[in-house]
mmCIF file of C-alpha atoms and ligand atoms in Angstrom:
data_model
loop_
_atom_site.group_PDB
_atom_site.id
_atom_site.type_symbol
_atom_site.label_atom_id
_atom_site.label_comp_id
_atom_site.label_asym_id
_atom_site.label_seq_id
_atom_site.Cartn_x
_atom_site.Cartn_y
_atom_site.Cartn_z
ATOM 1 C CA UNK A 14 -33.913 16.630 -9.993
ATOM 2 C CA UNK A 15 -33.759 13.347 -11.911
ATOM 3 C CA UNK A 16 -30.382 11.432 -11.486
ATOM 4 C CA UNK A 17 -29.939 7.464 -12.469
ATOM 5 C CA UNK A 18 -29.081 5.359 -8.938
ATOM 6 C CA UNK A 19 -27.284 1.870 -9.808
ATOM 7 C CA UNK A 20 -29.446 1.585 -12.931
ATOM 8 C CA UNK A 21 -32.631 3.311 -12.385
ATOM 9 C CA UNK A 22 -34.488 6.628 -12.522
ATOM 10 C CA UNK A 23 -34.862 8.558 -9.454
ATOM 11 C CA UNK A 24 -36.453 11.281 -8.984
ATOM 12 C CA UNK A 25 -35.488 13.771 -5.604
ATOM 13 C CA UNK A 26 -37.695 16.428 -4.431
ATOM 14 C CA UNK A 27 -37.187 18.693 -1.503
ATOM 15 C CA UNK A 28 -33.895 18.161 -0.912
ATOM 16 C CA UNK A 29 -31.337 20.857 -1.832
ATOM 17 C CA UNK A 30 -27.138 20.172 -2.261
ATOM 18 C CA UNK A 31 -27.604 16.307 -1.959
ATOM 19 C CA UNK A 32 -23.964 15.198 -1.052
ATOM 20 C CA UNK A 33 -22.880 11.761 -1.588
ATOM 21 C CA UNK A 34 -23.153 11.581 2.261
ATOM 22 C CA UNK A 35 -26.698 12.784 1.939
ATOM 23 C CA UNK A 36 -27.435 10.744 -0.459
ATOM 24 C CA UNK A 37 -25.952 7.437 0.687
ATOM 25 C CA UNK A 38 -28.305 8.396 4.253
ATOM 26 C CA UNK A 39 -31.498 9.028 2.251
ATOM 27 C CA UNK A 40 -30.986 5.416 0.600
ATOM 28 C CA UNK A 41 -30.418 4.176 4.393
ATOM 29 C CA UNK A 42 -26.933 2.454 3.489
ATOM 30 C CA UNK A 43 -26.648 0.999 6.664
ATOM 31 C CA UNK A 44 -22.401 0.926 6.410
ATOM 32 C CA UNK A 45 -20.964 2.960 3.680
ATOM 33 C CA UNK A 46 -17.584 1.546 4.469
ATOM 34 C CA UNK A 47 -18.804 -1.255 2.796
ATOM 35 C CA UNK A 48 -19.640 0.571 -1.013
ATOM 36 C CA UNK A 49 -17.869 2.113 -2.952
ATOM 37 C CA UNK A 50 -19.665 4.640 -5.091
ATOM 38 C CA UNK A 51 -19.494 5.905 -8.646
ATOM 39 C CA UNK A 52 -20.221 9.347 -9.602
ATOM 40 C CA UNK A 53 -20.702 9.667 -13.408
ATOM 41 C CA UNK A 54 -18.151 6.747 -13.973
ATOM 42 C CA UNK A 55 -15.615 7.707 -11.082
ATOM 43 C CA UNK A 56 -14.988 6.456 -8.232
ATOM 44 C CA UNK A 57 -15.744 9.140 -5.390
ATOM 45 C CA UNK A 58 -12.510 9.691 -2.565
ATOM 46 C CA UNK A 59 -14.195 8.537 0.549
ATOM 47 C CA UNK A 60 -13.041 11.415 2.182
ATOM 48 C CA UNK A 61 -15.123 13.944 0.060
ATOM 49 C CA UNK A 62 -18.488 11.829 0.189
ATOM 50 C CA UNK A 63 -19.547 15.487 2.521
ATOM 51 C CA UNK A 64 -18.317 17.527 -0.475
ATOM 52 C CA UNK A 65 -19.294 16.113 -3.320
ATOM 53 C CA UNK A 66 -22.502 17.298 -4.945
ATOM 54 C CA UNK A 67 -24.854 15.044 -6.742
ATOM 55 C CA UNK A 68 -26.593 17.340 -9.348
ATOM 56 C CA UNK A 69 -29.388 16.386 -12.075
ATOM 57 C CA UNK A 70 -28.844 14.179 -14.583
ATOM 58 C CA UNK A 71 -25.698 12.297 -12.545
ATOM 59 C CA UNK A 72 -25.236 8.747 -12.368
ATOM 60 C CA UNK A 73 -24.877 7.058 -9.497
ATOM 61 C CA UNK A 74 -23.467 3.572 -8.717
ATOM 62 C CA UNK A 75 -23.175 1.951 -5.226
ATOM 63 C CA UNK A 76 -20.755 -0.990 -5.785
ATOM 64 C CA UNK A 77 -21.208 -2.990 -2.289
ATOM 65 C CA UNK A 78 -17.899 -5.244 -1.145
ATOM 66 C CA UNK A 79 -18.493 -8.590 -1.053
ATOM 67 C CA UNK A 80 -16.629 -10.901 0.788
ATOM 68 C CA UNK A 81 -17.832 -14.354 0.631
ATOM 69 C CA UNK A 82 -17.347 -17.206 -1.043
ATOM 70 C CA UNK B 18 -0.539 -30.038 -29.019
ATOM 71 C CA UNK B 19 -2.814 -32.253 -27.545
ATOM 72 C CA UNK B 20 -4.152 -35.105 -29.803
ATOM 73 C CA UNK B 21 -7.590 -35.889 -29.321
ATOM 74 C CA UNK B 22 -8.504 -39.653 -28.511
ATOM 75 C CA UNK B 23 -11.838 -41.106 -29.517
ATOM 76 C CA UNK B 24 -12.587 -41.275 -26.389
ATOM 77 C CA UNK B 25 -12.266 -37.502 -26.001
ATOM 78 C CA UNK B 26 -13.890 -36.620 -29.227
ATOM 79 C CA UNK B 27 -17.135 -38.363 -27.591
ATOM 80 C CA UNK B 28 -16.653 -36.940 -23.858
ATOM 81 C CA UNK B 29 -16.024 -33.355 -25.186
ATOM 82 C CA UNK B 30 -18.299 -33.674 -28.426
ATOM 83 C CA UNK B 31 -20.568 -30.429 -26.813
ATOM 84 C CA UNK B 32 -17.675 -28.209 -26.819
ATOM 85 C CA UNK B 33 -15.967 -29.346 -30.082
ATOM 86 C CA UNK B 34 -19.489 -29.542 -31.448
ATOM 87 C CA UNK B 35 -19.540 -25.569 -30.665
ATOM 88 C CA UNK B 36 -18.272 -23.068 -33.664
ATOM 89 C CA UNK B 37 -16.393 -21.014 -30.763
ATOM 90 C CA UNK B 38 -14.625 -23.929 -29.359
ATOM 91 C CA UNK B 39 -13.847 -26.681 -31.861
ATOM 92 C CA UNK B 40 -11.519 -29.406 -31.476
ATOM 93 C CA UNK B 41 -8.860 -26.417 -31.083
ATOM 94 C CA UNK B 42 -10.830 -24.317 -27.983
ATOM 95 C CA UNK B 43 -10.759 -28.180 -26.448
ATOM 96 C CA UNK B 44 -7.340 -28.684 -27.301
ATOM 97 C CA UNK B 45 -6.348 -25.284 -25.362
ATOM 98 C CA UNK B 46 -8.064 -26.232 -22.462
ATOM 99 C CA UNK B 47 -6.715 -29.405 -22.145
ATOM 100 C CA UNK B 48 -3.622 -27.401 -22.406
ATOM 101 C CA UNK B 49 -4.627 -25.006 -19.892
ATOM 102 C CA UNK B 50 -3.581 -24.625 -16.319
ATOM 103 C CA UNK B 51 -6.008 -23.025 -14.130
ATOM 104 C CA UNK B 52 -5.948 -22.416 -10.300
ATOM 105 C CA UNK B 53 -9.077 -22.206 -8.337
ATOM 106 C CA UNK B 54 -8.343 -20.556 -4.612
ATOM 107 C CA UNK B 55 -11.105 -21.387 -2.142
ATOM 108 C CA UNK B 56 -12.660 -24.908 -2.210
ATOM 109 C CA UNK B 57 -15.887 -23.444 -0.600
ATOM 110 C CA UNK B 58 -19.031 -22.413 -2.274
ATOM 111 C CA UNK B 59 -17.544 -20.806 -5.753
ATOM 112 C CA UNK B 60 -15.068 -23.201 -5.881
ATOM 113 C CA UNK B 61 -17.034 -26.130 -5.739
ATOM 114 C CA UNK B 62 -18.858 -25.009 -8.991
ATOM 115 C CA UNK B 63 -15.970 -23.875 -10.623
ATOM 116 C CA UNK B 64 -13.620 -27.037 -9.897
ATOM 117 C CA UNK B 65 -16.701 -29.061 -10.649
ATOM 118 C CA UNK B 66 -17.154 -27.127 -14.124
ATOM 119 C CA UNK B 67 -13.417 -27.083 -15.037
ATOM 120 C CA UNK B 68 -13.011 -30.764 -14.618
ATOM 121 C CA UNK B 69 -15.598 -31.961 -16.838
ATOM 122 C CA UNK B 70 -14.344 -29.309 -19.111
ATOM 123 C CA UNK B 71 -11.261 -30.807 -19.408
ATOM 124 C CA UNK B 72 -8.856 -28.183 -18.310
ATOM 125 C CA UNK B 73 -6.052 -29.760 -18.710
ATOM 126 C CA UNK B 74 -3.984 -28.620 -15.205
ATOM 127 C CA UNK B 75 -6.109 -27.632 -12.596
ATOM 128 C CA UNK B 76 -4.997 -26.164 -9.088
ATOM 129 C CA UNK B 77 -6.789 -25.857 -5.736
ATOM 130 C CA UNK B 78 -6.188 -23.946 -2.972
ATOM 131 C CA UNK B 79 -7.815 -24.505 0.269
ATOM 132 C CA UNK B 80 -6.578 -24.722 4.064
ATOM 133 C CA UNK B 81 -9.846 -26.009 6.058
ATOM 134 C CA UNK B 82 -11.892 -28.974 6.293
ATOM 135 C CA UNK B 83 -15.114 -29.739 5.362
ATOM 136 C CA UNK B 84 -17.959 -28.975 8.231
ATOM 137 C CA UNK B 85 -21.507 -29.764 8.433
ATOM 138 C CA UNK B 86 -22.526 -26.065 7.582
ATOM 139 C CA UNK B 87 -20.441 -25.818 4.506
ATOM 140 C CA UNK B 88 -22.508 -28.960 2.889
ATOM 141 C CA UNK B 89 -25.493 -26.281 2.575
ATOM 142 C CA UNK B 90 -23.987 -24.948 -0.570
ATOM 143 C CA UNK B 91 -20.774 -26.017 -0.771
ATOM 144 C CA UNK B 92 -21.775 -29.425 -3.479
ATOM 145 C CA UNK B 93 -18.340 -30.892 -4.018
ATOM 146 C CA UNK B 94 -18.139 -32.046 -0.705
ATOM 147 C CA UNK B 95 -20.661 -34.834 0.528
ATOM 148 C CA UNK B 96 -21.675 -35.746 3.895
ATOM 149 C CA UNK B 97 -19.012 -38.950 4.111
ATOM 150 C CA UNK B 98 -16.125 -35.852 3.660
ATOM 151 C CA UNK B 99 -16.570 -34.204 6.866
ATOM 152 C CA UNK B 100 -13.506 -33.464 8.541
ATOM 153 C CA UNK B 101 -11.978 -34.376 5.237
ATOM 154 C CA UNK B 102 -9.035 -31.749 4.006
ATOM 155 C CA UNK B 103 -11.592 -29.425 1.484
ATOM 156 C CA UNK B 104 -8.820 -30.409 -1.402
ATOM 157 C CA UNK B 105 -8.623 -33.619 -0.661
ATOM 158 C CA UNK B 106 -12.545 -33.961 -0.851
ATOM 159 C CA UNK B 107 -12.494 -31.834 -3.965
ATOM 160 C CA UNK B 108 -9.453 -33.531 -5.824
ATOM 161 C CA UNK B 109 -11.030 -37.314 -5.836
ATOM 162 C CA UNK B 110 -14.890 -35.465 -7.366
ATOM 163 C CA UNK B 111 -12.857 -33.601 -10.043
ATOM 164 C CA UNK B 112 -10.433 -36.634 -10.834
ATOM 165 C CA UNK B 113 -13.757 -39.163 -10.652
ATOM 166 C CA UNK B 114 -15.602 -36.865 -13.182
ATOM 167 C CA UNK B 115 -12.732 -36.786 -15.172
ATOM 168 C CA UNK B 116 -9.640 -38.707 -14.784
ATOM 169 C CA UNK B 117 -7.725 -36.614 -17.662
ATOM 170 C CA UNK B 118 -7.007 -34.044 -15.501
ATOM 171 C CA UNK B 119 -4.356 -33.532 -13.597
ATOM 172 C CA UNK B 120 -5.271 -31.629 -10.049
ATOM 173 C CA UNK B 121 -2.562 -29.569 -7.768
ATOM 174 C CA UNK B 122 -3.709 -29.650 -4.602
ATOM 175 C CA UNK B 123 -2.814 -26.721 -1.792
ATOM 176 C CA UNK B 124 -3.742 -26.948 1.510
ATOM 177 C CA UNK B 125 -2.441 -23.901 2.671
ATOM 178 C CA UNK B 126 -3.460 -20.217 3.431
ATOM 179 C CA UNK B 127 -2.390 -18.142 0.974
ATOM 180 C CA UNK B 128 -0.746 -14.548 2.201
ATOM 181 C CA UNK B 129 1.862 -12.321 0.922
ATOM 182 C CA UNK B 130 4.783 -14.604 0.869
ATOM 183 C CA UNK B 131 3.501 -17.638 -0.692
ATOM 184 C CA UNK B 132 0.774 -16.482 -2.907
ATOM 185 C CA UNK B 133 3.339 -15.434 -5.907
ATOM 186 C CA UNK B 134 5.202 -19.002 -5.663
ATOM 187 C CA UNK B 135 1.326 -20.797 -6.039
ATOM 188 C CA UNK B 136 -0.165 -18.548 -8.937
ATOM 189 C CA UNK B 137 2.987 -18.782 -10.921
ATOM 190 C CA UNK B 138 2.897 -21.469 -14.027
ATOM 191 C CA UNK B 139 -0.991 -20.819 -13.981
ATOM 192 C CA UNK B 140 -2.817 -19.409 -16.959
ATOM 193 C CA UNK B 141 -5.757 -18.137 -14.739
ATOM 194 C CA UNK B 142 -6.677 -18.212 -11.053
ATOM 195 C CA UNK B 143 -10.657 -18.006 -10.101
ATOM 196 C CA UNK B 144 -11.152 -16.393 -6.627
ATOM 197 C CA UNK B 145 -13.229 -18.274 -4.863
ATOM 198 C CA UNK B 146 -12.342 -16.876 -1.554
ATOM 199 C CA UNK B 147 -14.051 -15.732 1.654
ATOM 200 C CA UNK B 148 -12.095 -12.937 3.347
ATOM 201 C CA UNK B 149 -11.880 -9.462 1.903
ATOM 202 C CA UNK B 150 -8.014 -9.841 2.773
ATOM 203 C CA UNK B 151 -7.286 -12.735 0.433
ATOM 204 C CA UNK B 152 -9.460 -11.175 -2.138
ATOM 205 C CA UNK B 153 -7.334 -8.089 -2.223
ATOM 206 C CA UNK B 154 -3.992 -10.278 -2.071
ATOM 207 C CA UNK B 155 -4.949 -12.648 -5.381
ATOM 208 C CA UNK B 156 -5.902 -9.044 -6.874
ATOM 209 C CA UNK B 157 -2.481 -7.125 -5.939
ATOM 210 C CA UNK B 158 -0.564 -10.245 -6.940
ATOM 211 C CA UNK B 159 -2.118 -11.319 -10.460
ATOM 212 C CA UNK B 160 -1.943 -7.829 -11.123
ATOM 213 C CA UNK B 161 1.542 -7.627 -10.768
ATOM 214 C CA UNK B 162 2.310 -11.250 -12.119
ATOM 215 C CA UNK B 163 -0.061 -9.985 -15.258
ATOM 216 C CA UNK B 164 -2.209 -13.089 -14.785
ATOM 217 C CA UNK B 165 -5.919 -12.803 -15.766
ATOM 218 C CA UNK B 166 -7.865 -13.631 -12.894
ATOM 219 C CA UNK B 167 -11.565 -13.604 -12.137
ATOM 220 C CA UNK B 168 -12.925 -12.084 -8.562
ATOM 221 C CA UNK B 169 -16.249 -13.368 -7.005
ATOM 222 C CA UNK B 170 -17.527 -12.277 -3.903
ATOM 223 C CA UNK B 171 -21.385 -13.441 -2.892
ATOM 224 C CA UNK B 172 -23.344 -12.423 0.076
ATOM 225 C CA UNK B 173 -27.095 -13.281 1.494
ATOM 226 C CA UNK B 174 -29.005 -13.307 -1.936
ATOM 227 C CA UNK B 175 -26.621 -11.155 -3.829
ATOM 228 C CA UNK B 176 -23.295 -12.066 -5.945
ATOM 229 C CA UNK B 177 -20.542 -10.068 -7.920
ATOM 230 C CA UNK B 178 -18.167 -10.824 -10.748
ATOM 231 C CA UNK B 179 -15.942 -9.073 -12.744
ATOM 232 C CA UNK B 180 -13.121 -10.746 -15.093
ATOM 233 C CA UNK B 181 -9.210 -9.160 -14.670
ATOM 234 C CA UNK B 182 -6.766 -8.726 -17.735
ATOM 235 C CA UNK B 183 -3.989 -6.879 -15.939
ATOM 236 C CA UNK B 184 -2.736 -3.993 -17.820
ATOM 237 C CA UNK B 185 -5.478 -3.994 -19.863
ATOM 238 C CA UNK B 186 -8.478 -3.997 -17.760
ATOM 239 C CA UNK B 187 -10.172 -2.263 -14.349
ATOM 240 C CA UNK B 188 -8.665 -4.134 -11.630
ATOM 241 C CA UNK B 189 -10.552 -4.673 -8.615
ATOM 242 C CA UNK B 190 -8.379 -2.046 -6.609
ATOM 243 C CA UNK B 191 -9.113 0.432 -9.297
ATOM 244 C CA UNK B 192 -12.582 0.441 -7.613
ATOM 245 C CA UNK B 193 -12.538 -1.003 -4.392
ATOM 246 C CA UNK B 194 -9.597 0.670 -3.120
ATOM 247 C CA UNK B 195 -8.934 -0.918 0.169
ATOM 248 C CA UNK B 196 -10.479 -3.591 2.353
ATOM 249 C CA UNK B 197 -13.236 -2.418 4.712
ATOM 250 C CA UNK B 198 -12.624 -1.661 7.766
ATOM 251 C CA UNK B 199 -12.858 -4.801 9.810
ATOM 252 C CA UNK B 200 -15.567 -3.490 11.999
ATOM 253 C CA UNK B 201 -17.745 -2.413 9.527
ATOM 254 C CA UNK B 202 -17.977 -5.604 7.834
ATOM 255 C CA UNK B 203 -21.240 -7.211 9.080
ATOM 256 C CA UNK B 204 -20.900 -10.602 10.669
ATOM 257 C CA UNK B 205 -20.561 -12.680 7.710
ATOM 258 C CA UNK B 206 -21.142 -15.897 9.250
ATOM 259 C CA UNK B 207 -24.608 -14.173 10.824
ATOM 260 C CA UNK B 208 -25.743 -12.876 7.712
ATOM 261 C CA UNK B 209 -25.739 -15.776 5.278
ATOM 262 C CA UNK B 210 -25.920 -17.191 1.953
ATOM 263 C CA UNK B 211 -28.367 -18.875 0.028
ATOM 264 C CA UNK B 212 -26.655 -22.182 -0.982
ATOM 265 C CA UNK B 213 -27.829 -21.810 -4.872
ATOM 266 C CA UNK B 214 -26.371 -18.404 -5.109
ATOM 267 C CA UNK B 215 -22.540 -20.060 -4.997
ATOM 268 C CA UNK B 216 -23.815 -21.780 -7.832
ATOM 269 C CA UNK B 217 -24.949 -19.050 -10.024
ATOM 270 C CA UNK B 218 -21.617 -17.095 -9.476
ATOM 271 C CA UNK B 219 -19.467 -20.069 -9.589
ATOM 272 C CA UNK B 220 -20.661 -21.255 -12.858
ATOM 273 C CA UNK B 221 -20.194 -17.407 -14.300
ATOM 274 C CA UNK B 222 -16.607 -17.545 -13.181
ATOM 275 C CA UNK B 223 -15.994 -21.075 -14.490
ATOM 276 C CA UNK B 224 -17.811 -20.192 -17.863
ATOM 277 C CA UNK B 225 -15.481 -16.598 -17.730
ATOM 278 C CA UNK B 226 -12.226 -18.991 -17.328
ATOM 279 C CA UNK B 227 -13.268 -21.147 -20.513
ATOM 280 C CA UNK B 228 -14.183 -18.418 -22.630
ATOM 281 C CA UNK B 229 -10.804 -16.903 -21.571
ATOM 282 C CA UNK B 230 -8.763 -20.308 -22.533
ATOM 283 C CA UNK B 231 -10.486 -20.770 -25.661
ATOM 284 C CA UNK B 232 -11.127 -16.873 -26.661
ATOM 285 C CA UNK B 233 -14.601 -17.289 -27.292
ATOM 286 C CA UNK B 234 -16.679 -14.315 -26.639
ATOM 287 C CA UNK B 235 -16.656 -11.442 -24.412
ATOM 288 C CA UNK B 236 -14.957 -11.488 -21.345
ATOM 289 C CA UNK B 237 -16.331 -9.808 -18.596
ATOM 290 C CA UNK B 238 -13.553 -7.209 -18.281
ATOM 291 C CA UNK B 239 -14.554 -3.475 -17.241
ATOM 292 C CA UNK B 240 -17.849 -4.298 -15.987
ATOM 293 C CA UNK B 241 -19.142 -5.794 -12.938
ATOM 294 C CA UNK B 242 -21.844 -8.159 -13.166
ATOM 295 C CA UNK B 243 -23.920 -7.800 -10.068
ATOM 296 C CA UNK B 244 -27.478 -10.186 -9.641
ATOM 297 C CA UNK B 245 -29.697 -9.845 -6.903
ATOM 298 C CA UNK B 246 -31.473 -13.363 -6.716
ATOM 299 C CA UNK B 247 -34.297 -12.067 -4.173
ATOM 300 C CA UNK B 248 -35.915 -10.578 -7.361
ATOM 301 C CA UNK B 249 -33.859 -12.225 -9.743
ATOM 302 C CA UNK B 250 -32.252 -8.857 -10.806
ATOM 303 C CA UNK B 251 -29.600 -8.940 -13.061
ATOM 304 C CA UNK B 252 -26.979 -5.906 -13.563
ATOM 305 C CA UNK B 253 -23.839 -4.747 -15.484
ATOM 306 C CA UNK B 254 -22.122 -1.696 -14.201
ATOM 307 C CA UNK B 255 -19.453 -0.437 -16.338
ATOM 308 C CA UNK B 256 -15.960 0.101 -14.752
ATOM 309 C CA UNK B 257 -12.505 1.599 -16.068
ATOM 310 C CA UNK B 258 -9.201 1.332 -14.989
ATOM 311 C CA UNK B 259 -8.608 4.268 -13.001
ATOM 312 C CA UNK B 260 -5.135 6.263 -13.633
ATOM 313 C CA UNK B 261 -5.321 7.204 -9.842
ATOM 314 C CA UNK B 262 -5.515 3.552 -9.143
ATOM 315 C CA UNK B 263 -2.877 2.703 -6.218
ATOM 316 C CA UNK B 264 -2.131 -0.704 -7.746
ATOM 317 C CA UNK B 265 -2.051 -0.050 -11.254
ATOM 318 C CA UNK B 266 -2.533 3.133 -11.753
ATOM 319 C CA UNK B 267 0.160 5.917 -13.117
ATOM 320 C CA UNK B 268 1.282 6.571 -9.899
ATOM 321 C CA UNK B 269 0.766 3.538 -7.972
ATOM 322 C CA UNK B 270 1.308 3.584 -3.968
ATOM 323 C CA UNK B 271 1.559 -0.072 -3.630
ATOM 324 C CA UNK B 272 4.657 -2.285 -4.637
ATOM 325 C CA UNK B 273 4.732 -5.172 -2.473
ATOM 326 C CA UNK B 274 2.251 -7.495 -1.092
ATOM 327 C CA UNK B 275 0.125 -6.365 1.950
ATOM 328 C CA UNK B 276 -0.254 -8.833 4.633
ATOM 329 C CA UNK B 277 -4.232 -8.382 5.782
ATOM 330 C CA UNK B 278 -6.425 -9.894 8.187
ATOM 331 C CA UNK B 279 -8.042 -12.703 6.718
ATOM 332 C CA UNK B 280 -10.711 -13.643 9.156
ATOM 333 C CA UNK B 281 -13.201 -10.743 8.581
ATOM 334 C CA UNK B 282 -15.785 -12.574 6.277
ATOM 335 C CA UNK B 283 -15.591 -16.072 6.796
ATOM 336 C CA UNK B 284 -19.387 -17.422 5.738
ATOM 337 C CA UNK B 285 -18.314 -21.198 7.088
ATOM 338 C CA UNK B 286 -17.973 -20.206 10.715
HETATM 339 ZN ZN1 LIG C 307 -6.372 -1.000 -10.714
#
């Protein structure tokens, strides 16, 4: 499937029901508790990153906290 | 209304000389009372910016003193400031690049039971803090004073803006939620900043706070403007105000002020 990750085209083989979850792990995020990501312009509960299914054509958006100033 | 001097038509010529400012954009600014909150690496730029601009009022927030690791990128401070209150050091550059202005000075931490008392009588506030806690707190309580604000947050090579027009915009809550949990946030002070990058956010936020006083432009409401400087990679990710947003939202959760903890991110230790 094709979906657009902050921006870009990606294209995923191989992998089958890619969760947020998944997803966020196959990008190596190294802490998750510090992005917040948008799923086709809303923002995904943190609690249902294991539910949530990223299907083709979605758009995907990892806004990263930043603290410093 | 302001009348403009001679001596002000020459030192603000650029800006009056601009169709989207004019002697009346300069006018509002010099009308204009602006608070900057963190005297650190955005708000150097942005107090720097604002001053010559001629902003008319101009507050500054800031409870530490300067140390020989903020001089890396922090350029209103100079090596003869060290130890110096950080709004001390940053009143006498603003007042020496323009003496105009009038400059508030705050040398305080802001939290939940000051922060409305500070922001109130301001037309805009910049946050130029370094703690996820404080950044939440100026959100929650321009929000709920309806004061525009604009957030910054910068980390290694990376930076983020987006500009707040409460009850009309995407506040940051309407994305971010909550703060981190304090353990996940890496080690601020380990992982660094490249001193430039303050500068290219800063100078965003100041030129967001101008446009906003004299209504030239676009503001950068809804969007988040995110730059990687590594590769130079500039980005604008579109944003909405969110009716499940628990600040100001349709059914918002939060009514009063949360007290966080403030030292999670601090880049100066
Ligand atoms: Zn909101």
């Amino acid at each position: 499937m094709e979906i657009r990750l902050n921006g870009e085209s990606r294209f995923i083989d191989k992998v089958t029901n890619l969760s947020v979850a998944g997803l966020l792990e196959m990008e190596q995020v190294a802490s998750p508790e510090m992005v917040a990501v948008q799923l086709n312009g809303e923002i995904v509960d943190r609690g249902t990153y294991q539910n949530t299914m990223i299907v083709d054509r979605n758009e995907v958006d990892f806004l990263y906290f930043m603290a410093g100033g | 209304m302001v009348q403009l001097t001679d001596t002000q038509l020459d030192r603000y010529s650029r800006h009056i000389i601009l169709q989207e400012v004019g002697p009346e954009g300069q006018e509002k600014l010099m009308n204009a009372r602006v608070l900057v909150i963190g005297a650190g690496g955005l708000g150097s730029p942005i107090a720097l910016y604002l001053a010559a601009a001629g902003v008319g009022c101009i507050g500054i927030v800031d409870a530490d003193v300067v140390e020989i690791s903020n001089l890396q990128r922090q350029v209103i401070h100079f090596s003869s400031d060290m130890q110096r209150p950080k709004v001390e050091s940053a009143a006498e550059k603003m007042r020496a690049i323009n003496p105009d202005i009038e400059v508030n000075t705050y040398k305080i931490y802001l939290n939940a039971s000051n922060i409305q008392e500070i922001i109130s009588g301001y037309d805009f506030v910049l946050d130029g803090t370094d703690n996820f806690a404080t950044k939440f707190l100026i959100n929650d309580a321009c929000v709920m004073a309806g004061l525009p604000f604009s957030h910054g947050g910068i980390l290694r090579f990376d930076g983020q803006t987006m500009t707040v027009l409460p009850g009309h915009s995407s506040c940051y809550r309407c994305s971010f939620r909550q703060p981190p949990p304090p353990d996940a946030v890496p080690s601020c002070s380990q992982a660094g900043v490249l001193g430039a990058i303050a500068g290219m956010l800063g100078t965003i936020q100041a030129a967001e706070a101008l446009k906003f006083i004299t209504g030239a432009g676009t503001l950068l409401t809804d969007t988040l403007l995110t730059f990687d400087a590594k590769n130079m990679h500039f980005r604008r990710v579109s944003l909405k105000k969110r009716s499940d947003c628990p600040l100001c939202g349709e059914n918002p959760t939060l009514h009063e002020l949360e007290e966080g903890d403030r030292a999670t991110c601090d880049l100066s230790a």
